[in-house]
Coordinates of C-alpha atoms and ligand atoms in Angstrom, one line a residue:
X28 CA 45.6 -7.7 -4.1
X29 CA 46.7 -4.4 -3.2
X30 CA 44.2 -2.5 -0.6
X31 CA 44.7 1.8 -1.2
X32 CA 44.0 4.5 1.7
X33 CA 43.6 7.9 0.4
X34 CA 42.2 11.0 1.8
X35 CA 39.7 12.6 0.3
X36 CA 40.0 16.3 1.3
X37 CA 43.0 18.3 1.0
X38 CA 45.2 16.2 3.3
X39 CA 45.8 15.7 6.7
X40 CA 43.1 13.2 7.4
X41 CA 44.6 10.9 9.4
X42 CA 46.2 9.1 6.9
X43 CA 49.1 8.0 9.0
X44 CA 47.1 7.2 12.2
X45 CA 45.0 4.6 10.3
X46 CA 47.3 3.0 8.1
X47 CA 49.4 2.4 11.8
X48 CA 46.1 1.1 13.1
X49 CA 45.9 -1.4 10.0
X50 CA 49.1 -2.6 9.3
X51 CA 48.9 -5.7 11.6
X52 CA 46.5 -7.0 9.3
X53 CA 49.2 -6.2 6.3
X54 CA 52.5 -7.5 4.6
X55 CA 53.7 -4.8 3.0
X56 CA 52.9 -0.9 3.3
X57 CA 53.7 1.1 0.4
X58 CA 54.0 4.7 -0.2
X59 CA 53.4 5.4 -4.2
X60 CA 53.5 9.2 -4.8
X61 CA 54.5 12.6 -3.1
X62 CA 56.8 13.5 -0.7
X63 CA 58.1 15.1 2.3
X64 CA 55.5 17.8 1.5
X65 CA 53.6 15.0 3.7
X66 CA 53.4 14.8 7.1
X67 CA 51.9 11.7 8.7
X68 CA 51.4 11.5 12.6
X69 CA 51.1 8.4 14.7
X70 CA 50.5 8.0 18.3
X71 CA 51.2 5.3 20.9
X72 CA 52.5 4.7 24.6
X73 CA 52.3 8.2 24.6
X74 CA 54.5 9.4 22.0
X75 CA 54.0 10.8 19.0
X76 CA 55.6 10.5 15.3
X77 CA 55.8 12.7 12.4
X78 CA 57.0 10.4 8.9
X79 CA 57.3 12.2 6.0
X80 CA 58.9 9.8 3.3
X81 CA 58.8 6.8 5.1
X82 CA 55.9 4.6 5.6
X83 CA 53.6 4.2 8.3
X84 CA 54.0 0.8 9.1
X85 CA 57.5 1.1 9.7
X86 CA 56.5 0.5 13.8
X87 CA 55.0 -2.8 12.9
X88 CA 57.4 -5.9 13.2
X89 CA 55.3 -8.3 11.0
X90 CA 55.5 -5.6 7.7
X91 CA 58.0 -4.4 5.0
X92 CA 57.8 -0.9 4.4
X93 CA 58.5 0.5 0.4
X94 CA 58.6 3.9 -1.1
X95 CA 57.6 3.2 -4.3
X96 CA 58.8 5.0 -7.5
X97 CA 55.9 7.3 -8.0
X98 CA 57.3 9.2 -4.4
X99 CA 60.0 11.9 -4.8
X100 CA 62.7 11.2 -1.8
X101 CA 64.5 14.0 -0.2
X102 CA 67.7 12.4 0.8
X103 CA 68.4 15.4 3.4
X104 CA 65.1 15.0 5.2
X105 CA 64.9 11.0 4.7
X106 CA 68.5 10.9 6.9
X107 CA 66.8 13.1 9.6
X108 CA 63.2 10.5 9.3
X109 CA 66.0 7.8 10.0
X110 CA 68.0 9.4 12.5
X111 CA 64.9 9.9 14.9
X112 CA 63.9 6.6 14.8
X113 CA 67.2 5.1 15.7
X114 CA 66.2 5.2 19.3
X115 CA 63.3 2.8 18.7
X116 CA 65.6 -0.1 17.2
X117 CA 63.5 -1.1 14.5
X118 CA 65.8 -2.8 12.6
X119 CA 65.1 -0.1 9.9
X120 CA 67.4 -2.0 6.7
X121 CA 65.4 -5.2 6.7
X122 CA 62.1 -4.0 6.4
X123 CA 62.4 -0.3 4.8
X124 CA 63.4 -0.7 0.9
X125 CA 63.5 1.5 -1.6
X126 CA 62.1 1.9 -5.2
X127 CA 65.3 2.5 -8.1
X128 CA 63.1 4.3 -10.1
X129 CA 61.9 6.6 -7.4
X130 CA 63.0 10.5 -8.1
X131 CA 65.5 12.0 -5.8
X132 CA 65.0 15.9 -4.9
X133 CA 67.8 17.9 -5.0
X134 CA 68.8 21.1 -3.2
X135 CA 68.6 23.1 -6.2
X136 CA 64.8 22.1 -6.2
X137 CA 63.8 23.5 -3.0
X138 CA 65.6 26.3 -4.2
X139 CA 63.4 26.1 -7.4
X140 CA 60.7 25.8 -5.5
X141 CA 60.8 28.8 -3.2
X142 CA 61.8 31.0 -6.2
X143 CA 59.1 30.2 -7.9
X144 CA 56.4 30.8 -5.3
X145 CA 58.7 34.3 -4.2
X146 CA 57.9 34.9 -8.1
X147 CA 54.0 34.2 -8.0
X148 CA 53.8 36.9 -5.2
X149 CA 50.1 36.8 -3.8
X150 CA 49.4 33.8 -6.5
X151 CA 51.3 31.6 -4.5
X152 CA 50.1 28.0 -4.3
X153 CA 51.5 28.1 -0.3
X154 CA 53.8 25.3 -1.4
X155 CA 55.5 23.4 1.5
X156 CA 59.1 24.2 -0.4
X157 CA 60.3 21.3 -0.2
X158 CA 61.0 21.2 -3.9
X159 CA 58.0 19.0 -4.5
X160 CA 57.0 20.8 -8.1
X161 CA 60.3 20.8 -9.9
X162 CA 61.2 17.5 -8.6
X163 CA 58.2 16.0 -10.9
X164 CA 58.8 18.5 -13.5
X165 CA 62.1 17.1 -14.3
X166 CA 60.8 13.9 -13.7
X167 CA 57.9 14.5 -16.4
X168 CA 60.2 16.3 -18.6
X169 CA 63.1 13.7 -18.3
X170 CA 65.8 15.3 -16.9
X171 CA 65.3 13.9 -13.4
X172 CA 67.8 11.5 -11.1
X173 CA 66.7 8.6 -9.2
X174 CA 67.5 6.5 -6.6
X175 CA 68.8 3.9 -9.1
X176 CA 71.3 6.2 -10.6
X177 CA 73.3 6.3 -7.2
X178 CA 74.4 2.9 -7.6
X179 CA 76.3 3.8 -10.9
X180 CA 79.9 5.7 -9.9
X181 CA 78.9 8.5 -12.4
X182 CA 75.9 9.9 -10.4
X183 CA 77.7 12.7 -9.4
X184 CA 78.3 14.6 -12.8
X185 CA 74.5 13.9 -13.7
X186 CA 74.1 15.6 -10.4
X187 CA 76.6 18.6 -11.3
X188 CA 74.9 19.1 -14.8
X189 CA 71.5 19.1 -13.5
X190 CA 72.4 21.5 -10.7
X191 CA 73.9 23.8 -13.1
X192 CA 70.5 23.9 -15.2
X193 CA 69.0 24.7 -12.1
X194 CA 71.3 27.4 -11.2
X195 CA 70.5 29.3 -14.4
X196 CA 66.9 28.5 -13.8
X197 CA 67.3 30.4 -10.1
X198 CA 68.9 33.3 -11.6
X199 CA 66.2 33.2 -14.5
X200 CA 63.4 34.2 -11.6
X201 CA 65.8 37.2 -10.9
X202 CA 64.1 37.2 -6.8
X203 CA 66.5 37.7 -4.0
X204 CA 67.0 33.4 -3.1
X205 CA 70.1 33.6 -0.9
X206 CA 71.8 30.0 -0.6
X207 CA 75.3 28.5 -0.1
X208 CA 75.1 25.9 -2.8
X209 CA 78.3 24.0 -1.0
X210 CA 76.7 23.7 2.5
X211 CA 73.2 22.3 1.2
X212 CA 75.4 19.7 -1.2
X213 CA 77.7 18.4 1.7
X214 CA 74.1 17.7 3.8
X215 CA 72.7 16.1 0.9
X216 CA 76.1 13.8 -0.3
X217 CA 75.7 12.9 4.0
X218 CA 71.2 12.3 2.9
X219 CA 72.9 10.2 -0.2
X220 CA 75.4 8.2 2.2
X221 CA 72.3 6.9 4.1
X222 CA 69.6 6.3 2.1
X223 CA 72.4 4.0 0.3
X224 CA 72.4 1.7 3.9
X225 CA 69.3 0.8 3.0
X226 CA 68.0 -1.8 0.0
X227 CA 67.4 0.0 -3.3
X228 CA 64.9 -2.8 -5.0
X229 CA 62.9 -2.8 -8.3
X230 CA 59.6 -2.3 -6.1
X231 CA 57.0 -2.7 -9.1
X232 CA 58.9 -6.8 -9.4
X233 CA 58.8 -7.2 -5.3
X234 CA 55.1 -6.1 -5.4
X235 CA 54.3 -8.5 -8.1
X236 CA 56.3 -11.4 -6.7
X237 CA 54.8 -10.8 -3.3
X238 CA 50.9 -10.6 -4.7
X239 CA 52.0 -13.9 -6.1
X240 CA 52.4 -15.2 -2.9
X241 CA 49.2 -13.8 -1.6
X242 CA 51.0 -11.1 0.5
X243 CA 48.6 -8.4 1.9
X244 CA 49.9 -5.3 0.5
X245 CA 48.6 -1.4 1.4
X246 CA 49.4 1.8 -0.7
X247 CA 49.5 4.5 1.7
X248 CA 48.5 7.7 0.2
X249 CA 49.8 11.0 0.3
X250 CA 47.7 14.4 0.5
X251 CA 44.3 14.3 -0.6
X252 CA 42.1 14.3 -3.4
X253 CA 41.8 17.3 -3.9
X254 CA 45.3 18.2 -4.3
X255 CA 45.7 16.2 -7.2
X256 CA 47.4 17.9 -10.2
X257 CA 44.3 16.7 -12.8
X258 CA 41.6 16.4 -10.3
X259 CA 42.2 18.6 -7.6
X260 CA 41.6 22.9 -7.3
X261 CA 44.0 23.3 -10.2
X262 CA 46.5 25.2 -10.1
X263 CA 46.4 25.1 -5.7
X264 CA 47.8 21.2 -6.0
X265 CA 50.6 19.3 -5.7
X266 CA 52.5 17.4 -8.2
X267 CA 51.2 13.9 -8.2
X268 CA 48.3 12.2 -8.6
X269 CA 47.0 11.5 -5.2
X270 CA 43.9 9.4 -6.2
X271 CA 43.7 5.7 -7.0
X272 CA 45.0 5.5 -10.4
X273 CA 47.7 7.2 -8.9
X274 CA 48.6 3.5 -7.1
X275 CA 48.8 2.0 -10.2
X276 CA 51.5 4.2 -11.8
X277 CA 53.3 4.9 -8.6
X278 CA 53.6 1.2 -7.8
X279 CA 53.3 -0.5 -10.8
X280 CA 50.2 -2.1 -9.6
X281 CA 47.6 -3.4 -12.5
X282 CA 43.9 -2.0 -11.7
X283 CA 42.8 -5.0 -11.5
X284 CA 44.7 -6.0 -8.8
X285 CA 43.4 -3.2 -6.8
X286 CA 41.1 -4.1 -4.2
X287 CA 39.6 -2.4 -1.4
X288 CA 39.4 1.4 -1.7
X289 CA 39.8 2.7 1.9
X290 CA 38.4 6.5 2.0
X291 CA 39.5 8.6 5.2
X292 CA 38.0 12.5 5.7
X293 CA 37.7 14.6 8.7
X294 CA 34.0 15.2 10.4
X295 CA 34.5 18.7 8.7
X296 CA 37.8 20.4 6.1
X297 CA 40.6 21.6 6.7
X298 CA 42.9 22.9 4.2
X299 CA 46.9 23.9 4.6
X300 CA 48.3 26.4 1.9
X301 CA 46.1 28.7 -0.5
X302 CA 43.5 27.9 -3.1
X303 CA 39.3 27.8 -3.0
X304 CA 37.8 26.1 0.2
X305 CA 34.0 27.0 -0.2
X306 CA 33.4 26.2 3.5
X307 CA 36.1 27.8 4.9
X308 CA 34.6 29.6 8.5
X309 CA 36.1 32.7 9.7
X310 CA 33.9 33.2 12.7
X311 CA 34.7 31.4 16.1
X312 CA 33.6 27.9 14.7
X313 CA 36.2 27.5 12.7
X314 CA 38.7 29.5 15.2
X315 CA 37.1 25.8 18.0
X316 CA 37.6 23.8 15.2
X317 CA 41.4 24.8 14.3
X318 CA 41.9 25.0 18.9
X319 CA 40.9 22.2 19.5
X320 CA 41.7 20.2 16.5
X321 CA 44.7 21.3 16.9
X322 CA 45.0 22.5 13.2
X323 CA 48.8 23.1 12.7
X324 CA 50.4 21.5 9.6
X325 CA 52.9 18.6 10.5
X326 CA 55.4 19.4 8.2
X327 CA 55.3 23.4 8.2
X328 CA 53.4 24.1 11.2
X329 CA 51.4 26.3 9.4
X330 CA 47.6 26.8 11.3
X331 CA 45.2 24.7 9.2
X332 CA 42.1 26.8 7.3
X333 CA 39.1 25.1 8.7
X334 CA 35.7 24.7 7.8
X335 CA 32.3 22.3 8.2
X336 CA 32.2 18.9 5.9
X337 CA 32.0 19.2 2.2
X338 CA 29.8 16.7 0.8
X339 CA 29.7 18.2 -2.8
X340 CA 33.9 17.9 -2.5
X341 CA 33.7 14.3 -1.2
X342 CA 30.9 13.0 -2.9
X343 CA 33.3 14.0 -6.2
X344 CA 36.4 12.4 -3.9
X345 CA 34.6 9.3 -3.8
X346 CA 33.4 8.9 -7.5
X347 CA 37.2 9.4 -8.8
X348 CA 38.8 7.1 -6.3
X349 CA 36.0 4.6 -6.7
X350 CA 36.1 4.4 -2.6
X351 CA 34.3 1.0 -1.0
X352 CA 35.2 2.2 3.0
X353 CA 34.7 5.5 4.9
X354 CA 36.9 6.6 7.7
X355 CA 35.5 9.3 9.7
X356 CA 38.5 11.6 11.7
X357 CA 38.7 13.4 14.5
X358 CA 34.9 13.2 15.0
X359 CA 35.5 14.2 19.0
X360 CA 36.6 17.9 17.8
X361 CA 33.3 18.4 16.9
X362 CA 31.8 17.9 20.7
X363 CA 30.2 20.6 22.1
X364 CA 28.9 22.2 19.2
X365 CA 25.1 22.8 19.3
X366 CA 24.4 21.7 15.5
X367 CA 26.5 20.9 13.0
X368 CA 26.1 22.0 9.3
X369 CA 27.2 19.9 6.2
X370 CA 27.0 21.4 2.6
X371 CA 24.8 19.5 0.3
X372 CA 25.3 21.6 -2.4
X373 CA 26.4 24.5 -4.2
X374 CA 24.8 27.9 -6.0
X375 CA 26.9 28.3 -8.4
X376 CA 25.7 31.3 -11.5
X377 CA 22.6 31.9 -9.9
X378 CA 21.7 27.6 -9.8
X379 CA 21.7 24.8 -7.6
X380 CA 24.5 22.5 -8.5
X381 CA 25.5 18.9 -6.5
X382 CA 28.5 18.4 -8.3
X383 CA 31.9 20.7 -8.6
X384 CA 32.1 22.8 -10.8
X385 CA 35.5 23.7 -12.8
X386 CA 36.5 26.8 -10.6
X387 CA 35.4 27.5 -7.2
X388 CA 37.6 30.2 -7.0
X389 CA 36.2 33.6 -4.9
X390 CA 32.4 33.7 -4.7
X391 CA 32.1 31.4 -8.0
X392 CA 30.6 29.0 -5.7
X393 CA 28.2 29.4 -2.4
X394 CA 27.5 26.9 0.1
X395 CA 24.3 25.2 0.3
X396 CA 24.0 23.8 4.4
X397 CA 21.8 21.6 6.2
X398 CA 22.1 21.4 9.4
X399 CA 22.1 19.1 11.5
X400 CA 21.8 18.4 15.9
X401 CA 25.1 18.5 17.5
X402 CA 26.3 16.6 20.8
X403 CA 28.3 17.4 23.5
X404 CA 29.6 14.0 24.9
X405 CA 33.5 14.1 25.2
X406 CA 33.8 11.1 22.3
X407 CA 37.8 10.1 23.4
X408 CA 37.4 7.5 25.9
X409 CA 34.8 5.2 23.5
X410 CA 36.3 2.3 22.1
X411 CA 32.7 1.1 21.0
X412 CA 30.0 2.0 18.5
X413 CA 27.9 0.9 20.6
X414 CA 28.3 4.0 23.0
X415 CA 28.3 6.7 20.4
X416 CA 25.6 9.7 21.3
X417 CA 22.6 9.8 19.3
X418 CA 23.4 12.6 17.1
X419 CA 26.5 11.7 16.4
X420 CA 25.1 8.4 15.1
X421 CA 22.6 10.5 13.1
X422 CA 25.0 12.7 11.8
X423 CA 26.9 9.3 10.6
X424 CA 23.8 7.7 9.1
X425 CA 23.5 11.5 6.9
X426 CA 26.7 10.9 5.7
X427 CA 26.8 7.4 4.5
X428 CA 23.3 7.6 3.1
X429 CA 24.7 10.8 1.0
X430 CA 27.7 9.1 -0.1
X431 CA 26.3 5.5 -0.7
X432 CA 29.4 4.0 1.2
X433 CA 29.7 3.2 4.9
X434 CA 31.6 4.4 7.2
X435 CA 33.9 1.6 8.6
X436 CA 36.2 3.5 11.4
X437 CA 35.1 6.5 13.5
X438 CA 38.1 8.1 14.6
X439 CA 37.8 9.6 18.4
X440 CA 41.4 10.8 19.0
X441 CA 45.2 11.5 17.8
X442 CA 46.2 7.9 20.0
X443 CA 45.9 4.4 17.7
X444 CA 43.5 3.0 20.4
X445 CA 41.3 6.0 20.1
X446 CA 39.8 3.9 17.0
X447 CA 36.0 2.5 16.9
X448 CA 35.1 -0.1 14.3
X449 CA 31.5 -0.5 13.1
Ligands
GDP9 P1 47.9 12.8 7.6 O1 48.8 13.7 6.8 O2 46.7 12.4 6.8 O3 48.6 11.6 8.1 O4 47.4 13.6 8.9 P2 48.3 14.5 9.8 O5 49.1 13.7 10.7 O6 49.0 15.6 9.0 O7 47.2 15.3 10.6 C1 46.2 14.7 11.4 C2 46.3 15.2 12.8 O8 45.2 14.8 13.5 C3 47.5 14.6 13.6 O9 48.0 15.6 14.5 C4 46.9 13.4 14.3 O10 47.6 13.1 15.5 C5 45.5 14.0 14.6 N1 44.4 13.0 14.6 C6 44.2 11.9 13.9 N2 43.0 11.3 14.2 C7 42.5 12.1 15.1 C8 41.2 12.1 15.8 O11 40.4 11.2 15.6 N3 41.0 13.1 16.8 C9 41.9 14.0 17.0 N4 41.6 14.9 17.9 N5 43.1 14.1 16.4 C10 43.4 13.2 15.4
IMO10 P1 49.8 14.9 3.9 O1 50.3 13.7 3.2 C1 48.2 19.0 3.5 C2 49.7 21.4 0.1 C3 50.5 22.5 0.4 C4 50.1 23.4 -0.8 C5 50.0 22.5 -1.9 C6 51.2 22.3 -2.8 O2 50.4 15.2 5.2 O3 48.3 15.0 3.9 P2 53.6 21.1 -2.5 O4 54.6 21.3 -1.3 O5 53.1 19.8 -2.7 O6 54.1 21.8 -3.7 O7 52.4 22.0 -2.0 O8 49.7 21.2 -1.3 N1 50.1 20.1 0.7 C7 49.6 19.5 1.7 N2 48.5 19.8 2.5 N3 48.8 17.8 3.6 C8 49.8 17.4 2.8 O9 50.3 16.1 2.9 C9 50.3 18.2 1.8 N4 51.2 18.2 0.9 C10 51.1 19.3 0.2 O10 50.2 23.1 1.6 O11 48.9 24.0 -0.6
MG11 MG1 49.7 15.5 7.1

């Protein structure tokens, strides 16, 4: 069986600190879609690790690590992933391996990329640039390259006639892109050079073959929910499908083999890039929220929107992904605040409404709260449910009876032992 963790907001959750707090009781971790627009953070003995493309059970001796071929790979910023963890001897080639059929982004797509968002103007989507959206555009449209293609010795002219298309395609925005083509190719023949060190593998057999043997296998997801490109605020999304079904095409996993649906959110939302976020704050709550949250994208270091919990969003979050688990983050940022408000629901044209409705854009939709006590006890030295303050237990019981699922981790820190099972 193959076990998915996905976030349900609009990324950042945690993802990477949990999946490192449960890969001991895995085989395999697998990414199955996006890219290095993610930024995953883990903490331990003190230090603390940013993976973009590479899974987060690479720290783990007992687990093999895949990037499946739903993920786009970077071969520029994959070298860099590798070349800070040398120092940690992880023996990185006999337990990293790499999907053939996974796209590879090229430098003309992060040109692509930042053209098209210089195009947009003040529609920008707030893309992270790292050529994310025409990477899966030339994958959907059939032009793309993959991983598999660089064991063939004519990968470099399918390389040279894409890059030309691309070339046209910069020029075609007409915006002032400067770029020196041959620098950013000579970086990314040295990306090729070491993402060949490592295994390239047909990923979708090696899954198969290893849920044979009743390996333990978990798809690490990517963004969030609502950053999916069918089901998320449309057009403010990424390029993949970030929810469960997403698993099954990025992995080559059959549903049915799918088994536990692990769900991680924040205590409130936080959103990176533009688009609708009907409880976005702009008073001092959120400004507490974002300080001491510490709100700054992992990849762009951008500061975070923040805002209190979305229950219309996650409810919806949990329906698509079919979610069995809850994982509560970063619960002890919201210490100290004398109540706490959720949204139950929206008015949207002049109506109550508990479900999302197609565009939530501007003042389409307004928040419905209810509001709940707060506590102040500093949460990040508990390692037990048991000592959790009253409220926050309250505020936990709210949730779960809302959303019909429990809530299996509360998360009380950045550090992996900062983690309390109920
Ligand atoms: P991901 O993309 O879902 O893996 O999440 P990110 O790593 O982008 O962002 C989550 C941020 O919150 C990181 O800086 C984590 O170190 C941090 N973090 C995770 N869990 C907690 C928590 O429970 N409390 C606090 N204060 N920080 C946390
Ligand atoms: P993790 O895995 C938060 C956002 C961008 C932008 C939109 C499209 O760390 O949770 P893209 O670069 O994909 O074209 O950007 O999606 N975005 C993320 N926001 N966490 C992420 O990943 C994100 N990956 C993309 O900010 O709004
Ligand atoms: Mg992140």
């Amino acid at each position: 069986m193959v076990d998915l963790l996905l976030g349900l907001q609009w990324g950042d959750e945690g993802k990477g600190k949990i999946v490192d707090v449960l890969t001991k009781d895995y085989d395999i971790i697998a990414r199955f879609q996006g890219g290095p627009n993610a930024g995953h953070t883990l903490e331990f003995n003190g230090i603390k690790h940013v993976l973009h493309t590479i899974p987060s059970g690479i720290f783990h001796k007992n687990a093999i690590n895949i990037v499946g071929n739903g993920v786009v790979i970077d071969p520029v910023i994959f070298k860099k992933e590798l070349d800070n963890l040398e120092k940690f001897n992880l023996d990185i080639a006999a337990k990293l391996f790499i999907s053939r059929k996974a796209h590879l982004i090229l430098p003309t797509h992060r040109l692509l990329d930042a053209a098209s968002e210089t195009a947009k103007g003040k529609a920008k989507i707030g893309s992270t640039l790292k050529g994310i959206g025409p990477t899966y555009m030339d994958k959907t449209g059939r032009n793309g390259m993959r991983v598999g293609d660089l064991e063939f010795d004519n990968w470099k002219d399918k390389y040279r006639s894409l890059a030309n298309k691309h070339e046209g395609m910069i020029a075609y925005y007409n915006v002032d892109i400067q770029y020196d083509l041959k620098e950013l190719e000579d970086e990314f023949c040295e990306g090729i050079e070491a993402l060949k060190k490592l295994k390239f593998i047909d990923s979708e057999q090696y899954v198969f073959d290893a849920m044979a043997k009743g390996k333990k296998i978990l798809a690490e997801g990517a963004q969030g929910s609502l950053l999916d490109i069918d089901f998320g605020t449309y057009p403010f999304v990424t390029s993949s499908n970030t929810t469960a079904a997403g698993a099954c095409t990025g992995l080559g996993v059959a549903p049915g083999k799918i088994g536990r649906v692990l769900g991680i959110f924040k205590a409130y939302t936080t959103r990176v890039g533009s688009g609708p976020f009907p409880t976005e704050l702009f008073d001092d709550d959120g400004q507490t929220m974002g300080r001491v949250g510490n709100e700054f994208g992992a990849t762009t270091g951008r500061p975070r929107r923040c805002g209190w919990l979305d229950l219309v969003a996650l409810k919806y979050a949990v329906q698509i992904n079919g979610v069995t688990d809850l994982m509560m983050m970063k619960a002890d940022v919201l210490s100290g605040f004398e109540s706490i408000k959720v949204c139950t629901a929206y008015t949207y044209k002049g109506k109550k409404v508990e479900h999302l409705p197609y565009n939530i854009e501007g003042n389409n939709v307004v928040p419905v709260y209810t509001e709940l006590k707060g506590w102040s006890k500093d949460l990040t030295t508990l390692t037990k449910a048991s000592e959790l303050p009253p409220a926050l237990n309250a505020y936990i019981a709210f949730l779960e009876e809302q959303l019909e699922v429990p809530i299996k981790i509360v998360s009380v820190g950045p550090d992996r032992l900062q983690t309390i099972h109920r």
